[in-house]
XYZ file of C-alpha atoms in Angstrom:
438
model
C -37.825 -38.815 -19.178
C -37.583 -35.054 -19.443
C -36.614 -32.714 -22.245
C -35.713 -29.037 -22.058
C -36.121 -26.500 -24.835
C -33.855 -23.491 -24.659
C -34.916 -20.285 -26.409
C -32.564 -18.727 -28.898
C -30.268 -16.137 -27.406
C -29.280 -18.099 -24.326
C -28.681 -16.060 -21.174
C -27.381 -12.880 -22.756
C -30.007 -10.411 -21.527
C -29.294 -9.086 -18.032
C -32.346 -8.641 -15.856
C -34.589 -10.921 -17.905
C -36.242 -14.221 -17.121
C -36.382 -16.577 -20.094
C -39.187 -19.085 -19.787
C -38.877 -22.521 -21.291
C -41.332 -25.352 -21.019
C -40.169 -28.795 -20.003
C -41.281 -31.793 -21.911
C -42.792 -34.803 -22.299
C -44.215 -37.728 -20.624
C -46.534 -40.583 -21.141
C -47.138 -42.444 -17.916
C -48.066 -46.070 -17.998
C -50.406 -47.039 -15.214
C -47.871 -49.548 -13.927
C -45.262 -46.787 -13.836
C -42.678 -49.129 -15.252
C -41.378 -46.151 -17.171
C -42.271 -42.996 -19.001
C -42.312 -42.767 -22.772
C -41.819 -39.489 -24.586
C -44.408 -38.764 -27.249
C -44.287 -36.169 -29.969
C -47.744 -34.902 -30.888
C -47.118 -31.902 -33.045
C -50.271 -30.827 -34.857
C -53.570 -29.127 -34.134
C -55.798 -26.575 -35.856
C -54.576 -23.045 -35.285
C -57.089 -20.223 -35.509
C -55.907 -19.503 -39.049
C -56.329 -23.196 -39.927
C -59.882 -23.122 -38.593
C -60.556 -19.976 -40.605
C -59.342 -21.571 -43.833
C -61.367 -24.685 -43.099
C -64.468 -22.541 -42.595
C -63.823 -20.671 -45.825
C -63.621 -23.926 -47.749
C -66.806 -25.267 -46.168
C -68.576 -21.982 -46.817
C -68.207 -22.161 -50.584
C -71.306 -22.137 -52.820
C -72.956 -25.496 -53.423
C -75.138 -26.788 -56.222
C -76.450 -30.098 -54.909
C -77.677 -31.634 -51.669
C -74.478 -33.538 -50.952
C -72.281 -30.452 -51.085
C -74.879 -28.526 -49.054
C -74.663 -31.244 -46.394
C -70.863 -31.083 -46.209
C -70.942 -27.296 -46.100
C -73.716 -26.681 -43.576
C -73.070 -29.583 -41.211
C -69.317 -29.038 -41.458
C -69.701 -25.397 -40.424
C -71.799 -26.378 -37.422
C -69.110 -28.877 -36.387
C -66.705 -25.939 -36.187
C -69.214 -23.868 -34.237
C -69.571 -21.415 -37.123
C -72.774 -19.693 -38.161
C -74.531 -20.914 -41.291
C -75.215 -18.017 -43.683
C -78.842 -17.474 -44.765
C -80.472 -20.521 -43.142
C -83.849 -19.693 -44.701
C -82.270 -19.754 -48.145
C -80.540 -23.038 -47.305
C -83.867 -24.548 -46.267
C -85.513 -23.471 -49.481
C -82.645 -24.985 -51.458
C -83.042 -28.310 -49.636
C -86.734 -28.497 -50.412
C -86.236 -27.550 -54.049
C -83.555 -30.207 -54.578
C -85.151 -33.044 -52.596
C -85.949 -36.290 -54.376
C -88.376 -38.070 -52.004
C -87.705 -41.397 -53.695
C -83.938 -41.363 -53.082
C -82.395 -42.506 -49.808
C -79.271 -40.439 -50.484
C -81.299 -37.315 -51.226
C -83.400 -37.790 -48.106
C -80.303 -38.305 -45.956
C -78.501 -35.184 -47.146
C -81.628 -33.033 -46.889
C -82.688 -34.355 -43.477
C -79.234 -34.088 -41.898
C -78.716 -30.589 -43.285
C -82.139 -29.371 -42.179
C -81.461 -30.627 -38.661
C -78.323 -28.471 -38.522
C -80.302 -25.267 -39.060
C -83.274 -24.021 -37.102
C -86.827 -23.835 -38.368
C -86.437 -26.036 -41.433
C -88.862 -28.937 -41.710
C -88.554 -31.424 -44.547
C -91.939 -32.780 -45.689
C -92.363 -36.503 -45.078
C -94.980 -38.761 -46.622
C -95.856 -42.355 -45.810
C -94.178 -43.355 -49.044
C -90.982 -41.598 -47.986
C -91.026 -43.406 -44.655
C -91.547 -46.760 -46.365
C -88.638 -46.145 -48.748
C -86.314 -45.426 -45.838
C -87.481 -48.394 -43.775
C -87.097 -50.728 -46.745
C -83.473 -49.628 -47.125
C -82.666 -50.875 -43.616
C -81.942 -54.401 -44.758
C -78.933 -56.679 -45.006
C -79.590 -56.696 -48.751
C -78.810 -52.965 -48.903
C -75.284 -51.608 -48.970
C -73.833 -50.379 -45.681
C -73.879 -46.842 -47.015
C -77.602 -47.125 -47.778
C -78.368 -48.527 -44.325
C -76.407 -45.742 -42.651
C -78.075 -43.041 -44.707
C -81.552 -44.498 -44.231
C -81.044 -44.657 -40.467
C -79.650 -41.121 -40.419
C -82.596 -39.779 -42.410
C -85.157 -41.573 -40.238
C -83.489 -40.241 -37.097
C -83.191 -36.649 -38.319
C -86.781 -36.661 -39.577
C -88.017 -37.948 -36.228
C -89.425 -41.160 -37.680
C -89.509 -44.368 -35.605
C -87.329 -47.340 -36.418
C -86.745 -50.728 -34.820
C -83.228 -50.361 -33.421
C -82.599 -54.038 -32.803
C -83.560 -54.871 -36.376
C -81.082 -52.252 -37.553
C -78.372 -53.877 -35.426
C -79.119 -57.188 -37.142
C -78.862 -55.614 -40.584
C -75.598 -53.858 -39.690
C -74.061 -57.020 -38.271
C -75.016 -59.086 -41.301
C -73.733 -56.402 -43.634
C -70.366 -56.159 -41.870
C -69.811 -59.818 -42.723
C -70.364 -58.973 -46.389
C -68.647 -55.568 -46.527
C -65.664 -55.975 -44.268
C -63.883 -52.780 -45.276
C -62.934 -49.608 -43.433
C -65.542 -47.230 -44.848
C -68.363 -49.750 -44.437
C -67.547 -50.324 -40.776
C -67.285 -46.572 -40.168
C -70.783 -46.271 -41.638
C -71.935 -48.985 -39.232
C -70.519 -47.037 -36.278
C -72.261 -43.888 -37.485
C -75.585 -45.681 -37.884
C -75.340 -47.371 -34.477
C -74.908 -44.002 -32.767
C -78.434 -43.092 -33.935
C -80.104 -46.156 -32.403
C -81.752 -46.698 -29.053
C -79.350 -47.199 -26.172
C -81.470 -50.194 -25.216
C -80.412 -52.029 -28.366
C -77.568 -54.544 -28.218
C -74.822 -52.313 -29.562
C -71.852 -54.105 -28.012
C -71.004 -56.048 -31.150
C -70.905 -52.874 -33.243
C -68.854 -51.113 -30.574
C -66.251 -53.870 -30.779
C -65.646 -52.908 -34.393
C -63.769 -49.834 -33.124
C -61.015 -52.097 -31.837
C -61.037 -54.068 -35.078
C -60.605 -50.910 -37.137
C -57.878 -49.651 -34.825
C -55.889 -52.797 -35.602
C -56.031 -51.900 -39.304
C -54.413 -48.496 -38.851
C -50.932 -48.054 -40.296
C -48.308 -46.807 -37.824
C -45.942 -44.391 -39.566
C -42.785 -44.083 -37.517
C -44.573 -43.960 -34.182
C -45.791 -40.442 -35.002
C -48.763 -40.882 -37.330
C -51.553 -43.429 -37.367
C -53.861 -43.572 -40.355
C -55.766 -45.833 -42.692
C -54.435 -46.743 -46.085
C -57.661 -45.198 -47.404
C -56.376 -41.756 -46.417
C -57.179 -38.705 -44.311
C -60.930 -38.707 -44.859
C -61.382 -42.272 -43.623
C -59.098 -41.654 -40.642
C -60.940 -38.499 -39.575
C -64.386 -40.054 -40.022
C -63.273 -43.039 -37.943
C -62.282 -40.788 -35.037
C -65.588 -38.907 -35.220
C -67.608 -42.128 -35.471
C -65.705 -43.899 -32.685
C -66.234 -41.094 -30.200
C -69.795 -40.515 -31.383
C -70.792 -44.104 -30.655
C -68.766 -44.269 -27.436
C -70.462 -41.130 -26.143
C -73.834 -42.554 -27.139
C -73.370 -45.744 -25.118
C -71.267 -44.047 -22.411
C -68.387 -46.474 -22.814
C -64.769 -45.468 -23.313
C -63.482 -46.314 -26.800
C -60.761 -48.993 -26.899
C -58.054 -46.586 -28.018
C -54.662 -46.370 -26.332
C -53.238 -43.005 -25.398
C -50.446 -43.045 -27.950
C -52.891 -44.139 -30.651
C -55.104 -41.115 -30.087
C -52.191 -38.709 -30.231
C -50.918 -40.343 -33.429
C -54.407 -40.009 -34.915
C -54.423 -36.333 -33.924
C -51.103 -35.889 -35.707
C -52.384 -37.544 -38.867
C -55.645 -35.627 -39.037
C -54.303 -32.154 -38.313
C -50.912 -32.294 -40.022
C -52.501 -31.495 -43.365
C -53.204 -27.785 -43.712
C -54.998 -27.790 -47.063
C -57.826 -30.065 -48.084
C -58.507 -31.651 -51.429
C -62.292 -31.702 -51.354
C -65.361 -30.524 -49.495
C -65.881 -34.009 -48.091
C -62.318 -34.145 -46.774
C -62.739 -30.758 -45.083
C -65.991 -32.010 -43.569
C -64.255 -35.090 -42.178
C -61.542 -32.979 -40.515
C -64.171 -30.683 -38.994
C -66.043 -33.733 -37.696
C -62.922 -35.163 -36.064
C -62.009 -31.811 -34.529
C -65.478 -31.499 -33.010
C -65.314 -35.036 -31.613
C -61.864 -34.521 -30.106
C -62.911 -31.216 -28.545
C -66.143 -32.444 -27.016
C -66.445 -36.017 -25.831
C -66.819 -37.719 -22.477
C -63.542 -39.570 -22.436
C -60.450 -38.110 -24.101
C -59.755 -34.467 -24.828
C -56.394 -33.509 -26.340
C -55.285 -30.176 -24.917
C -52.778 -27.660 -26.234
C -50.850 -25.639 -23.650
C -48.714 -22.943 -25.231
C -46.705 -19.988 -24.027
C -47.979 -16.608 -25.177
C -46.044 -13.428 -25.698
C -42.278 -12.946 -25.616
C -39.908 -15.661 -24.471
C -38.343 -13.291 -21.923
C -39.777 -11.712 -18.794
C -38.437 -8.475 -17.313
C -39.641 -5.573 -15.193
C -40.953 -4.036 -18.405
C -42.500 -7.354 -19.480
C -43.202 -9.081 -16.141
C -45.974 -11.439 -17.181
C -45.814 -15.133 -17.984
C -48.704 -16.081 -20.257
C -50.153 -19.490 -21.117
C -52.906 -20.546 -23.479
C -54.879 -23.694 -22.664
C -57.011 -24.721 -25.641
C -58.579 -27.651 -27.427
C -57.421 -28.889 -30.834
C -59.396 -26.088 -32.519
C -57.516 -23.447 -30.492
C -60.601 -22.648 -28.436
C -59.882 -21.768 -24.779
C -60.881 -24.364 -22.215
C -62.971 -22.542 -19.657
C -62.712 -25.434 -17.202
C -58.938 -25.068 -16.873
C -57.130 -23.433 -13.982
C -53.401 -22.804 -13.727
C -51.519 -22.624 -10.438
C -47.843 -22.224 -9.616
C -47.085 -24.789 -6.943
C -43.622 -23.350 -6.312
C -40.902 -21.318 -7.943
C -37.398 -21.451 -6.559
C -33.865 -20.448 -7.448
C -31.847 -23.469 -8.503
C -28.624 -22.273 -6.857
C -30.000 -21.325 -3.445
C -33.239 -23.359 -3.404
C -34.895 -20.159 -2.219
C -38.602 -20.029 -3.008
C -39.846 -16.897 -4.722
C -43.440 -18.030 -5.352
C -45.740 -20.523 -3.636
C -49.360 -21.430 -4.427
C -49.651 -18.530 -6.884
C -52.590 -18.757 -9.285
C -52.487 -17.545 -12.845
C -55.326 -15.146 -13.558
C -57.617 -15.822 -16.490
C -57.877 -12.812 -18.763
C -59.753 -13.071 -22.055
C -58.716 -16.664 -22.682
C -55.102 -16.208 -21.543
C -53.662 -17.323 -18.194
C -51.283 -14.704 -16.784
C -48.835 -14.530 -13.882
C -46.710 -11.551 -12.850
C -43.476 -13.421 -12.228
C -41.590 -10.256 -11.294
C -43.983 -9.355 -8.474
C -41.808 -11.392 -6.108
C -38.736 -9.384 -7.205
C -36.565 -12.433 -7.927
C -32.798 -11.901 -8.041
C -30.722 -12.915 -11.024
C -30.434 -16.653 -11.367
C -31.834 -19.870 -12.759
C -35.334 -20.800 -11.608
C -37.650 -23.780 -11.607
C -41.355 -23.037 -11.680
C -43.710 -25.955 -11.093
C -47.238 -25.220 -12.254
C -50.455 -27.180 -12.396
C -52.941 -27.033 -15.213
C -56.055 -28.712 -13.912
C -59.685 -29.126 -14.796
C -62.435 -28.782 -12.231
C -65.232 -31.336 -12.233
C -67.477 -32.866 -9.630
C -65.066 -34.800 -7.439
C -62.758 -33.127 -4.938
C -60.143 -35.782 -5.679
C -58.109 -35.751 -8.856
C -55.161 -37.556 -10.289
C -51.923 -35.679 -10.401
C -48.565 -36.076 -12.054
C -45.653 -35.415 -9.718
C -42.424 -34.367 -11.390
C -39.037 -33.447 -10.064
C -35.519 -33.604 -11.403
C -35.092 -37.306 -10.635
C -38.407 -39.109 -10.816
C -41.919 -39.235 -12.150
C -44.755 -40.405 -9.962
C -48.494 -40.727 -10.110
C -50.713 -39.856 -7.184
C -54.004 -38.555 -5.907
C -54.384 -34.842 -5.397
C -56.680 -33.792 -2.588
C -57.609 -30.294 -3.706
C -58.844 -29.221 -0.284
C -55.392 -29.968 1.171
C -53.467 -29.117 -2.004
C -51.304 -32.192 -1.485
C -50.389 -35.141 -3.645
C -50.294 -38.601 -2.138
C -47.975 -41.094 -3.798
C -49.498 -44.363 -4.896
C -47.474 -47.564 -4.735
C -48.500 -49.759 -6.374
C -50.574 -47.691 -8.767
C -53.851 -49.419 -9.528
C -56.061 -46.418 -10.220
C -56.959 -46.166 -13.889
C -57.081 -42.418 -13.821
C -54.475 -40.615 -15.889
C -53.785 -40.340 -19.580
C -51.264 -37.658 -20.389
C -49.040 -36.521 -23.191
C -46.945 -33.408 -23.346
C -44.893 -32.179 -26.308
C -42.254 -29.469 -26.128
C -41.923 -27.753 -29.475
C -41.578 -23.987 -29.846
C -43.172 -23.436 -26.454
C -46.100 -25.722 -27.187
C -47.155 -28.536 -24.897
C -49.681 -31.125 -25.925
C -51.390 -33.135 -23.287
C -54.234 -35.520 -23.045
C -56.488 -35.713 -20.043
C -59.403 -37.617 -18.720
C -61.930 -35.615 -16.759
C -60.208 -36.172 -13.430
C -56.588 -35.685 -14.364
C -54.181 -32.870 -13.715
C -51.028 -31.847 -15.483
C -48.082 -30.491 -13.554
C -46.097 -28.230 -15.870
C -42.454 -27.536 -15.177
C -41.254 -24.160 -16.386
C -37.551 -23.398 -16.288
C -36.701 -19.743 -15.907
C -33.340 -18.039 -16.308
C -32.252 -14.604 -15.164
C -28.841 -13.688 -16.501
């Protein structure tokens, strides 16, 4: 299934090449067919800036300080006046309150050189809260405080308390808290039962028209679930049980909203963005055309941005034109031509080959270099879609039939020159660019 997006103005300009990005595929591993997906939202740089501004507002209690400081670090932003923040934490701390200890400990961990004083009584209060008789929120916050303060805890006992509590508090926010707490425990603990709760929560998500996936509880719960699911999955090094279309629908839900109702909601969005930009399994990627929609001798350069959901360039990406040929004559004008990386933008001088007027197909790869010399690749042409191995040393794709390699998760969305894709660490996207010279 392939979609073309034509720029406004058609073919009117003589001597220009109009670039348009072809669309959209989700490949099933069985290759029974390809399903078009429509992910359409991410955080632009201006969105990230507004999110930072909201998180950077003054705070008057430990909870708001936690959302502000930790939320800023999730976005990779600097925390203003860390020494002043540390002093505020110490002045507001109630050593007899689990909530107070959690907010202070987590916030102090996010800034350098801030040590929260801990007494034996404080430790005992936190350990006592790790019990099936405590609420799930209290268990999560006690575990978080103990972990951030560097205090020991019996991980397997925590697992028992979490499991027992899930049976009593079988609701979305409680289970998210359980996932968050489990990610702070020893990897030697039996965390499989808690990990299975990710699949259980996924089944509770509401599917809105095949585009959005969210909890009835709203944006904050949905975003915290994504952050918690990937946090625990990274911790145990096990891929979360989320299907490709589910992740993209979650991305749509979380980033479609461009203003946030509260500090905690902004924090949840920042947490999800950080998790989706940096995890071991699934990284949504935004590929977008930069600059004008036409290319001429005065404007000869095709430009692409390859970023994460926070619009940060992906340094591991490379872009290569496999071939560019005139549709009418099938004459190649470019072969194996790499885009150059210049200050976060991938550029290619399309006019360097002096192409004549006509309609062109440009097949390009966006790929990510990791340890193996073998990668998955998506092979597209005008009639078929195939999945294969790419041997980078030979620069060739080998068709697989039947396909049994669990290696590729991919989405692409064509919308105002924006492509969304989703890759695992060994997958490659082949972009098709249609070019017109009139």
